CSV table of C-alpha atoms and ligand atoms in Angstrom, one decimal:
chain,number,residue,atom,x,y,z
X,1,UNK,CA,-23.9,-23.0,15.4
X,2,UNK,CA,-21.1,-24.0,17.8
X,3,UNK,CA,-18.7,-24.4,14.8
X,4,UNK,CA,-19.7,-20.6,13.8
X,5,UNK,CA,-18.4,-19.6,17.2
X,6,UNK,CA,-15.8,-21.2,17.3
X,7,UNK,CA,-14.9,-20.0,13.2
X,8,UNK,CA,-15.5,-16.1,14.3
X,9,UNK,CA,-13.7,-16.2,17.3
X,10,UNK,CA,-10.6,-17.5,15.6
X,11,UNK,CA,-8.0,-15.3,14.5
X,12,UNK,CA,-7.3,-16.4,10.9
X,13,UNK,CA,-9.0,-18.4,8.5
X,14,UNK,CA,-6.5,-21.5,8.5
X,15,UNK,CA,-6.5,-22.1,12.0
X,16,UNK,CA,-10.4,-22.2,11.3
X,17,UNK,CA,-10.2,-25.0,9.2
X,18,UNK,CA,-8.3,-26.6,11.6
X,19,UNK,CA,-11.4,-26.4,13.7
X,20,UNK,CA,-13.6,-27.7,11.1
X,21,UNK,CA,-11.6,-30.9,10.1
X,22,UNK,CA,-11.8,-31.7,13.9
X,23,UNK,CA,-15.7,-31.3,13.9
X,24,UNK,CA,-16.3,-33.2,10.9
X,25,UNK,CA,-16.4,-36.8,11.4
X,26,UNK,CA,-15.4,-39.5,9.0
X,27,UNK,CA,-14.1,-36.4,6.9
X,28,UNK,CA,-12.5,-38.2,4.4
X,29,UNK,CA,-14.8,-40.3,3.7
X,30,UNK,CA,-16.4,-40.0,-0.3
X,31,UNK,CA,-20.0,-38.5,-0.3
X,32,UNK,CA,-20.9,-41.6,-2.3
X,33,UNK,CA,-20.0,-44.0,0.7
X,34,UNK,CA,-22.3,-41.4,3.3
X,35,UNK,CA,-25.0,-41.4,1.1
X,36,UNK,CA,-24.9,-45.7,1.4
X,37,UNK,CA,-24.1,-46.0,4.9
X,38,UNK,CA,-27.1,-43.5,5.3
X,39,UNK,CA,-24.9,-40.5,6.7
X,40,UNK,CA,-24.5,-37.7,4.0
X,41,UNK,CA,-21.9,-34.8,4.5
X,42,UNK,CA,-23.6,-31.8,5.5
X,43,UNK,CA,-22.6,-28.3,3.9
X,44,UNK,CA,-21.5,-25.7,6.8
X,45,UNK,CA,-21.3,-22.3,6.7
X,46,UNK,CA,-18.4,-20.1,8.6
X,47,UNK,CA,-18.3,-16.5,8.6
X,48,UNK,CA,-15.7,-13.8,10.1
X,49,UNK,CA,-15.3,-10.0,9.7
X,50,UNK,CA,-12.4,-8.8,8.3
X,51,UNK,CA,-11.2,-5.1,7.5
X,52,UNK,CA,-9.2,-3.9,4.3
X,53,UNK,CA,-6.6,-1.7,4.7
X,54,UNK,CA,-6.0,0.7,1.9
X,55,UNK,CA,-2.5,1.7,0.2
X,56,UNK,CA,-4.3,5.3,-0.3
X,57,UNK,CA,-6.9,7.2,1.0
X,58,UNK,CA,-9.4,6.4,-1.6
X,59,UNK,CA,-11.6,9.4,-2.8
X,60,UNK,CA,-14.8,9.5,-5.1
X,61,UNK,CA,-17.4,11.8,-6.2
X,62,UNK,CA,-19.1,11.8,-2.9
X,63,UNK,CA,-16.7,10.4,-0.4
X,64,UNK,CA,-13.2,9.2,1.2
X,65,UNK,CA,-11.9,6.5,2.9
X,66,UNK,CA,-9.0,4.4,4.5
X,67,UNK,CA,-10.4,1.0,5.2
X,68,UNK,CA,-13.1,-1.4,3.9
X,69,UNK,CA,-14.9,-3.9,5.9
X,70,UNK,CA,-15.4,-7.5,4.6
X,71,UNK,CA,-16.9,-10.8,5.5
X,72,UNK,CA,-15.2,-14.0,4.9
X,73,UNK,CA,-16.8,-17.2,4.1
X,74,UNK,CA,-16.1,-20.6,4.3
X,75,UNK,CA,-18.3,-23.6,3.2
X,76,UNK,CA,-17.0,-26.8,3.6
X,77,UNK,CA,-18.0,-30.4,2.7
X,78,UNK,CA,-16.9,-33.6,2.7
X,79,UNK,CA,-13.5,-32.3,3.7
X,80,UNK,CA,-12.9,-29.3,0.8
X,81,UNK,CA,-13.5,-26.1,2.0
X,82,UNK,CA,-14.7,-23.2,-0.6
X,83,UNK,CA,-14.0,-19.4,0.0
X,84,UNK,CA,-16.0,-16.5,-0.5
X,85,UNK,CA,-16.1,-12.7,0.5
X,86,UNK,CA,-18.5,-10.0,1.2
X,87,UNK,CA,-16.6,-6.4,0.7
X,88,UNK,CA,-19.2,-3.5,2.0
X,89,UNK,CA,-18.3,0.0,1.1
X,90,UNK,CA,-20.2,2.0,3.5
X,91,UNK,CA,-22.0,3.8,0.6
X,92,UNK,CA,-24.0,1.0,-0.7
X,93,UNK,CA,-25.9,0.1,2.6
X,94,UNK,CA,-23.9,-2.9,3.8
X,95,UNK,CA,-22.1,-3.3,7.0
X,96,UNK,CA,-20.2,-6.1,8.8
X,97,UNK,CA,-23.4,-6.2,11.0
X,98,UNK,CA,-26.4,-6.6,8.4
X,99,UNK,CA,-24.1,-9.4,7.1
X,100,UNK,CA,-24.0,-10.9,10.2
X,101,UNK,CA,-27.4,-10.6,10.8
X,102,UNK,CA,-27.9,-12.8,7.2
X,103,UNK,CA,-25.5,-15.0,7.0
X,104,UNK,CA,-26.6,-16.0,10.5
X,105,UNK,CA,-30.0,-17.0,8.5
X,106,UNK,CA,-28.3,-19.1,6.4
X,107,UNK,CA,-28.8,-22.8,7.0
X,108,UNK,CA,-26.9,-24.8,4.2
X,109,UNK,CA,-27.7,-27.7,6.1
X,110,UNK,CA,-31.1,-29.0,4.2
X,111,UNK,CA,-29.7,-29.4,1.3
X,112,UNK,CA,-27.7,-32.7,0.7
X,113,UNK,CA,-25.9,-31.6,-2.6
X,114,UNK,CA,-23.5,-28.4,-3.1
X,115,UNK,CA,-24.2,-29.5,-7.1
X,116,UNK,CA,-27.5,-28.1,-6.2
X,117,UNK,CA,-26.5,-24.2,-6.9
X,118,UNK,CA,-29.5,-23.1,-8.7
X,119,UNK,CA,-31.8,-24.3,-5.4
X,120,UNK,CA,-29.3,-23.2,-3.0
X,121,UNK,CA,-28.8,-19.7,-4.5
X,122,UNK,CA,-32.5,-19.4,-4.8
X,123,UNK,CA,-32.7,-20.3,-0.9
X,124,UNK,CA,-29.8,-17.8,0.0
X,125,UNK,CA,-31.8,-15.0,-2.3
X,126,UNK,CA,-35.2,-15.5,-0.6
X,127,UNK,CA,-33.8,-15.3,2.8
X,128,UNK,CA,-34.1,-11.1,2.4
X,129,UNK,CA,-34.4,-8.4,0.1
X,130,UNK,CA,-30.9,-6.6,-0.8
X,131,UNK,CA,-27.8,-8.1,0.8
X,132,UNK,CA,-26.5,-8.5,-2.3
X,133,UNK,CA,-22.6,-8.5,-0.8
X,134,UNK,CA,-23.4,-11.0,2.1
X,135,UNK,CA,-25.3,-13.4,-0.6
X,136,UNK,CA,-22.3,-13.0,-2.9
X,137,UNK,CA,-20.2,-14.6,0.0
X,138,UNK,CA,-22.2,-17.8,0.2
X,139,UNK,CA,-22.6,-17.7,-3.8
X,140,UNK,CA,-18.8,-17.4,-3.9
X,141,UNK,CA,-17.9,-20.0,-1.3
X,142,UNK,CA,-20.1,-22.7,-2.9
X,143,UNK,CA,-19.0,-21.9,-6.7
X,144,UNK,CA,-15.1,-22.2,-5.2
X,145,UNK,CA,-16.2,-25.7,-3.2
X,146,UNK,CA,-18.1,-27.1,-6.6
X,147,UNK,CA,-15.1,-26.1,-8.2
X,148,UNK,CA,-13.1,-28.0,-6.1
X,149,UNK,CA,-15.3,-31.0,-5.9
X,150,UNK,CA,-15.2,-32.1,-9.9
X,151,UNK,CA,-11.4,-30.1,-9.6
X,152,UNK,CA,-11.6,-27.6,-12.0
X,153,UNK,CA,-11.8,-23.7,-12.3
X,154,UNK,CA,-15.5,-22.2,-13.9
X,155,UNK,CA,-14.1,-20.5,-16.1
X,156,UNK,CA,-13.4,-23.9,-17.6
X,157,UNK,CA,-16.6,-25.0,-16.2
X,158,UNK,CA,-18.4,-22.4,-18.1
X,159,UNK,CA,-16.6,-23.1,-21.2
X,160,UNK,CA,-14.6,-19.9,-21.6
X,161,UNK,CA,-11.5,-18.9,-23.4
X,162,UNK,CA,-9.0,-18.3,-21.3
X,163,UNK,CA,-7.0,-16.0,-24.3
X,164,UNK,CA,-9.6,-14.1,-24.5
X,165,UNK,CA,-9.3,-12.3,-20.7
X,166,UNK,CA,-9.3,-8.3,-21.1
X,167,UNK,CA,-6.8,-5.9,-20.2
X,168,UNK,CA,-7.8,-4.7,-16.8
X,169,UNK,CA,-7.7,-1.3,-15.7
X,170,UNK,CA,-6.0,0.6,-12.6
X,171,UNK,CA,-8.0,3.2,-10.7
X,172,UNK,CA,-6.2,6.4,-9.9
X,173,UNK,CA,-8.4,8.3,-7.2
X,174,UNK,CA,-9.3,12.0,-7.3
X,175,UNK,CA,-5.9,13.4,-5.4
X,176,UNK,CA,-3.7,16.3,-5.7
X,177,UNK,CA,-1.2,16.4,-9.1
X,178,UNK,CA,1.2,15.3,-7.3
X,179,UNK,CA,-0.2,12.4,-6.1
X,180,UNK,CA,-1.8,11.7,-9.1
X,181,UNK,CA,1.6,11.4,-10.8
X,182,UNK,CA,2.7,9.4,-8.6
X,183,UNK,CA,-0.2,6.8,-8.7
X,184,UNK,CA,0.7,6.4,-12.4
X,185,UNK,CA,3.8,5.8,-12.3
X,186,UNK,CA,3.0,3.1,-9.7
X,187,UNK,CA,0.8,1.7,-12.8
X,188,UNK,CA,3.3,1.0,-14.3
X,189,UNK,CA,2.4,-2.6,-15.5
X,190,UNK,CA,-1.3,-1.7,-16.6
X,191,UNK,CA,-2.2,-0.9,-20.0
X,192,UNK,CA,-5.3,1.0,-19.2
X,193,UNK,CA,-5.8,3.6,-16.4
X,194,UNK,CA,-9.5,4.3,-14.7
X,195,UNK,CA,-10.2,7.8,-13.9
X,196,UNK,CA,-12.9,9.0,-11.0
X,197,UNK,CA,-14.2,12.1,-12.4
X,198,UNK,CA,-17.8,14.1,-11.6
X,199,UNK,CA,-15.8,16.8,-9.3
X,200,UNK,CA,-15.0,20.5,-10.4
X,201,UNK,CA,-11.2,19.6,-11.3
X,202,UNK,CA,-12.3,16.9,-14.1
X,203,UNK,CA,-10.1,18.4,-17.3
X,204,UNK,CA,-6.9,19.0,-14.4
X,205,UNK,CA,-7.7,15.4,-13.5
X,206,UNK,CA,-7.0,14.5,-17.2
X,207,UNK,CA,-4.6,16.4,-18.1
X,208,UNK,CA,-2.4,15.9,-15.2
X,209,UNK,CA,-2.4,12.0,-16.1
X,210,UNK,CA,-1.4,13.0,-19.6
X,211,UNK,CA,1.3,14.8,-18.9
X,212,UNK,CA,2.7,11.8,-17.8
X,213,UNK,CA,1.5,9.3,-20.3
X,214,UNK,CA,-0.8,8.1,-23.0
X,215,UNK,CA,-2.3,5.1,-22.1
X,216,UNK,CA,-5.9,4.9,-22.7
X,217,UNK,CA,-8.1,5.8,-20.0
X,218,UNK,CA,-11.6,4.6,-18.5
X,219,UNK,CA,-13.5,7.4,-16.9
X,220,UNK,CA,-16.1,7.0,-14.1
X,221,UNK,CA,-18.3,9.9,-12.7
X,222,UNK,CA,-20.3,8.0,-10.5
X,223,UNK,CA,-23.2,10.0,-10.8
X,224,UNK,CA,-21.2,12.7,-10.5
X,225,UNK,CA,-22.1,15.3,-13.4
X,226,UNK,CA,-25.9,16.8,-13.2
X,227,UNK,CA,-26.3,18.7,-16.5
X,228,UNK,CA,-26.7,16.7,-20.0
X,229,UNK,CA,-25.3,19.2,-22.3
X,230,UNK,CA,-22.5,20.1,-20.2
X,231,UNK,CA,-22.0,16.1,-19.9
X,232,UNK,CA,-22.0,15.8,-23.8
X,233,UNK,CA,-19.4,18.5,-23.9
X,234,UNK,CA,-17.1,17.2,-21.5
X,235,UNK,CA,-17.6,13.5,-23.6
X,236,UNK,CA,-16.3,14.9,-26.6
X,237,UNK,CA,-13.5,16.7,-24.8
X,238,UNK,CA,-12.6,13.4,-23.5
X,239,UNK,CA,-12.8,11.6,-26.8
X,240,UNK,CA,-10.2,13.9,-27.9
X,241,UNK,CA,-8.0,12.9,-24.6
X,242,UNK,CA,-7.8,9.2,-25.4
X,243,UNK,CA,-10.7,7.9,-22.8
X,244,UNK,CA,-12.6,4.5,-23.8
X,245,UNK,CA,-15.7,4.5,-22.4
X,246,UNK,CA,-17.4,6.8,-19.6
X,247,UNK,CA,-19.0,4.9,-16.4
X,248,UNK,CA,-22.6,6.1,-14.8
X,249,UNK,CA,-22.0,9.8,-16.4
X,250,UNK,CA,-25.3,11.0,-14.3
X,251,UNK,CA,-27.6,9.8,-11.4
X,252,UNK,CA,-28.9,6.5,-12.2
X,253,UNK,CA,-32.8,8.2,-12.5
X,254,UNK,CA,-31.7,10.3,-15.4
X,255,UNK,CA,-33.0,8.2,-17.7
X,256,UNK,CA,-33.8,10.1,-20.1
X,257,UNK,CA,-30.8,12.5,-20.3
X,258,UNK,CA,-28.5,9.2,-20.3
X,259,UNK,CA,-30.7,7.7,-23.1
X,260,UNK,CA,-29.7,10.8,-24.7
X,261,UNK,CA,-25.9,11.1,-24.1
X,262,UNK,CA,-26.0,7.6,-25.2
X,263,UNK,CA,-27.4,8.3,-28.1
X,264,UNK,CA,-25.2,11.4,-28.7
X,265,UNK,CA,-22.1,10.4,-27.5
X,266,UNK,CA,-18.9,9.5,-29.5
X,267,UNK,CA,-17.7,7.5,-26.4
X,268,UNK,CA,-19.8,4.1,-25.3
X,269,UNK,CA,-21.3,5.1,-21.9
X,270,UNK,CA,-21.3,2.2,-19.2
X,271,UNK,CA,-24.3,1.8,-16.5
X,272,UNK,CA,-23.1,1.5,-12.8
X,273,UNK,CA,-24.9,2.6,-10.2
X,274,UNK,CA,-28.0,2.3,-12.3
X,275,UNK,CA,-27.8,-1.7,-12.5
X,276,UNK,CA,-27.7,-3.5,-9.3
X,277,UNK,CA,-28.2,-7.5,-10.4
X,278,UNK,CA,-30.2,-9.7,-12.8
X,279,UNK,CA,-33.7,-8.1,-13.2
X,280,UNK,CA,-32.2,-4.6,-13.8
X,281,UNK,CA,-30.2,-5.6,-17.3
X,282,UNK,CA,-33.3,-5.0,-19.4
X,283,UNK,CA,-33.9,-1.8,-18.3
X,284,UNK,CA,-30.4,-0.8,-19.4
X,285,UNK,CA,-31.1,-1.6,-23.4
X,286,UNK,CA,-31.4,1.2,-25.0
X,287,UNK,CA,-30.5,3.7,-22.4
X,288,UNK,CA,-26.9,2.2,-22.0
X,289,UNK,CA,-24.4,0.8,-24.2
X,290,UNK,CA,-23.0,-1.7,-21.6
X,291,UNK,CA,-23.5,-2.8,-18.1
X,292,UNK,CA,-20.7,-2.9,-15.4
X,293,UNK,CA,-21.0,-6.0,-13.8
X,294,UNK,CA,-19.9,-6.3,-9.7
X,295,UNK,CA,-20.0,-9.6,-7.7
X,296,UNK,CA,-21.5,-7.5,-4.9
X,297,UNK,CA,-23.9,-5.7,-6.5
X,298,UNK,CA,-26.0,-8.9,-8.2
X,299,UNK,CA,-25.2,-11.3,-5.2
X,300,UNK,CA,-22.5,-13.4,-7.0
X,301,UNK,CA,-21.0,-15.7,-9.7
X,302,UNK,CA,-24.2,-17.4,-10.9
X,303,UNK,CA,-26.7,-13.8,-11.0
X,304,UNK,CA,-22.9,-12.3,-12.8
X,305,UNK,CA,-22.3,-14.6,-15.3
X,306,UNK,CA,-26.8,-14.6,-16.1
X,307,UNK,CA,-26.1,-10.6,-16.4
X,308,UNK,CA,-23.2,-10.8,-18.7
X,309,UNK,CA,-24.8,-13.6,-21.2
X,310,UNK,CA,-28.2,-11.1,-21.0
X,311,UNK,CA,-26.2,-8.1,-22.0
X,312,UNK,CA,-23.9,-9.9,-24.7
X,313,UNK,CA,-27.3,-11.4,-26.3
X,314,UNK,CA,-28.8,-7.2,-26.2
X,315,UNK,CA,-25.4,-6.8,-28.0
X,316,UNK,CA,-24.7,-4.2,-25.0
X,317,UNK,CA,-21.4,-4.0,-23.6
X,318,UNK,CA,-20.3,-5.8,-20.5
X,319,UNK,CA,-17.5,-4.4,-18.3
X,320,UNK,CA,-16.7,-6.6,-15.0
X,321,UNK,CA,-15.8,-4.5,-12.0
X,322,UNK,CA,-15.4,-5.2,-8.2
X,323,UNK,CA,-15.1,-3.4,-4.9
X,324,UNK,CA,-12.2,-3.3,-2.3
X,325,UNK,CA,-11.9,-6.8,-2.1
X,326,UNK,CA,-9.3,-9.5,-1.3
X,327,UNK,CA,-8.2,-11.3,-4.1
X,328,UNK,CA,-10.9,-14.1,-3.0
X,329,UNK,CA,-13.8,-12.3,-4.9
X,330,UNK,CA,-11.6,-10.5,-7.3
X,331,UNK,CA,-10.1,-14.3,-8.5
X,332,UNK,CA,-14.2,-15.3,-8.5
X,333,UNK,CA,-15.1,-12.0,-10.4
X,334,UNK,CA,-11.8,-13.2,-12.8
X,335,UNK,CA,-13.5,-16.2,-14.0
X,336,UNK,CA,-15.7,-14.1,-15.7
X,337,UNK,CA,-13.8,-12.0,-17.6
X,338,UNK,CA,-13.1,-13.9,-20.6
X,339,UNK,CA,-17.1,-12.4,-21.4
X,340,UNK,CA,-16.0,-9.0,-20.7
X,341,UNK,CA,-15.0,-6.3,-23.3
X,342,UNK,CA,-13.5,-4.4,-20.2
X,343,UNK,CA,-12.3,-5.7,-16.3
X,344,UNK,CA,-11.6,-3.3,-13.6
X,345,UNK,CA,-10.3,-5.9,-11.4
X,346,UNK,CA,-8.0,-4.1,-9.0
X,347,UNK,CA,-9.7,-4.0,-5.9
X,348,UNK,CA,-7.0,-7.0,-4.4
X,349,UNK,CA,-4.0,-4.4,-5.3
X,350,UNK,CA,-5.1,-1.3,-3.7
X,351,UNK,CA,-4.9,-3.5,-0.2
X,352,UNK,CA,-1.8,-4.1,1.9
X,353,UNK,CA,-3.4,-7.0,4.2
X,354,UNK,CA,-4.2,-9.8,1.1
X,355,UNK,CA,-5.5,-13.1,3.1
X,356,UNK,CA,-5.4,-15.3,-0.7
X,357,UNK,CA,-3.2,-15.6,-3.4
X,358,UNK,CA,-5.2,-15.6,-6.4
X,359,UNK,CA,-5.7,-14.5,-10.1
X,360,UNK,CA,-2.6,-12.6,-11.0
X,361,UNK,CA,-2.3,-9.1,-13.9
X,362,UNK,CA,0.3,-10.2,-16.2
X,363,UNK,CA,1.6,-7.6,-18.2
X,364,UNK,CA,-1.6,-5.4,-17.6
X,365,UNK,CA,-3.8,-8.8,-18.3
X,366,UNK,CA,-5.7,-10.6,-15.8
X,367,UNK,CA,-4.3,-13.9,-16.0
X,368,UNK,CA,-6.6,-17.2,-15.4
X,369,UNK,CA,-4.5,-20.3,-13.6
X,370,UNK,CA,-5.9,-24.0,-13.5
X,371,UNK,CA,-6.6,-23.9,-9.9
X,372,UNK,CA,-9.9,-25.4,-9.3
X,373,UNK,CA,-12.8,-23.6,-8.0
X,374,UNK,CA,-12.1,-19.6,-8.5
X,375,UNK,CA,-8.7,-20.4,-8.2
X,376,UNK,CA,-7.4,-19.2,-5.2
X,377,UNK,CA,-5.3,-20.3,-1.9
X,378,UNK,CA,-5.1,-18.7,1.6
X,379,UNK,CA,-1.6,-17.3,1.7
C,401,MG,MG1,-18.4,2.8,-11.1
């Protein structure tokens, strides 16, 4: 508890692992060697709040904002420390202080083995209902210290292709032309453009983009459109405007009407909103073609990577997205996406206060290093 103090009073996350080094002792000793001399490394959790600043004021069906507030993790044993996030749009219910209030719960200490992920995670889920985002941020930070333990990234770990990593698309907010024009052209490097529609101005929104290019474009409506016929219509409109896939068209309780515009639609239409984490996939067969996938929606890596192989094995779609987030849980979120037909993996660059370097876009592709763990470093 003392070293939690300590970790949240701190300024920055490095000179918090200073602190921890220091309260560790025999630190750099092998587990192996504890476990014989009958002292075993204990696994510690840290947590500090942190708040996102955003490049632009970032609007959606239902409402703006400037800044996003995050929780940092840090679990460390034996020495390595992992990282994880919790990012907490106000929207979905999550604040800095129901975090708080969780991760203060959290006692890592019990268990002897960070291998032991599947107990762990079950621990950290059973703790409360919801707080999905503060359960990523354990999830996270232990995946990144495993990682680090046996040194290698998961996506190796899970036996992915690191080729086969999708395009990922850049989200242009509901703004005025202008603006608008000017967020694409700051796209410049992305092959695929996202699109928040479900407001009065969706066609403008369109074809303001494409009078300033053709690069195919994702379209979400968060919920935002309430009638199915006039939803159909505006599908096929945006079939003829070069859009991919539409995102959560109507309210998640629509069920039937999205059953139908899935049914009727020439574009594949993507649930959101309508599936939170594991135990919702099934309910999307049928009524979906493809799930979007968020770390902070399903509580992290190991409930993400359950969802994707569950939706790949409907033959639905899977799409990996993110929140605001730093490019900790973006980087985590990354080693996924070799399972994804889509990643909207910008949440890192609409920030201008990045604490990690991590996965990089290369050429409009998110780009998978050999860093161990989810492959990321405090800058
Ligand atoms: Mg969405």
């Amino acid at each position: 508890m003392s070293n939690r103090r300590e970790f949240l009073k701190i300024g920055g996350l490095g000179a918090g692992s200073v602190i921890l080094s220091a309260s560790v002792s025999g630190a750099n000793m092998n587990p192996i060697s504890k476990r014989k001399s009958g002292k075993p490394a204990t696994i510690k959790l840290r947590f500090k709040p942190y708040d996102l600043q955003l490049k632009h004021v970032f609007t959606i069906a239902n409402n703006s904002r400037t800044t996003t507030p995050v929780m940092l993790t840090e679990i460390e044993y034996d020495g390595l420390i992992g990282y994880g996030e919790a990012s907490m749009p106000p929207y979905l219910g999550e604040s800095q202080k129901t975090a708080t209030e969780f991760l203060t719960k959290v006692d890592l200490s019990q268990f002897s083995d960070p291998f032991l992920l599947e107990d762990i995670i079950a621990y950290i889920d059973s703790l409360a209902i919801g707080n999905y985002a503060a359960k990523a941020a354990v999830d996270i930070a232990l995946h990144d210290l495993v990682g680090k333990m046996i040194k290698q990234p998961w996506h190796k770990i899970w036996g992915l292709n690191t080729e086969k990593t999708p395009n990922t698309s850049f989200t242009i907010g509901i703004d005025t032309p202008e603006v608008v024009k000017e967020k694409v052209k700051e796209a410049d490097i992305y092959k695929i453009l996202k699109v928040k529609l479900g407001r009065d101005n969706d066609k403008e929104m369109i074809k303001t983009i494409r009078s300033v290019t053709n690069k195919p474009i994702c379209v979400d409506v968060n919920q935002g459109w309430t009638d199915k016929k006039m939803a159909l219509d505006m599908i096929h409109w945006l079939a003829t405007q070069g859009v991919v896939f539409v995102e959560q068209p109507m309210s998640k309780l629509a069920v039937d009407d999205i059953a139908w515009l899935t049914q009727n639609s020439p574009l594949p239409i993507i649930a959101d909103e309508a599936v939170q984490t594991v135990h919702d996939v099934l309910s999307t067969n049928k009524v979906y073609s493809g799930i979007n996938i968020k770390l902070m929606k399903c509580g992290g890596m190991r409930n993400a990577f359950k969802m994707a192989n569950m939706a790949k094995m409907m033959g639905m779609k899977v799409m990996i997205g993110c929140m605001t987030e730093t490019s900790c849980a973006i980087s985590a979120a990354a080693q996924l996406s070799p399972l994804a037909d889509w990643a909207d993996l910008d949440g890192n660059l609409l920030i201008s206060n990045d604490l990690y370097d991590g996965v990089k876009v290369v050429d409009g592709k998110v780009t998978l290093s050999d860093l161990p763990g989810i492959g990321v470093r405090l800058k």
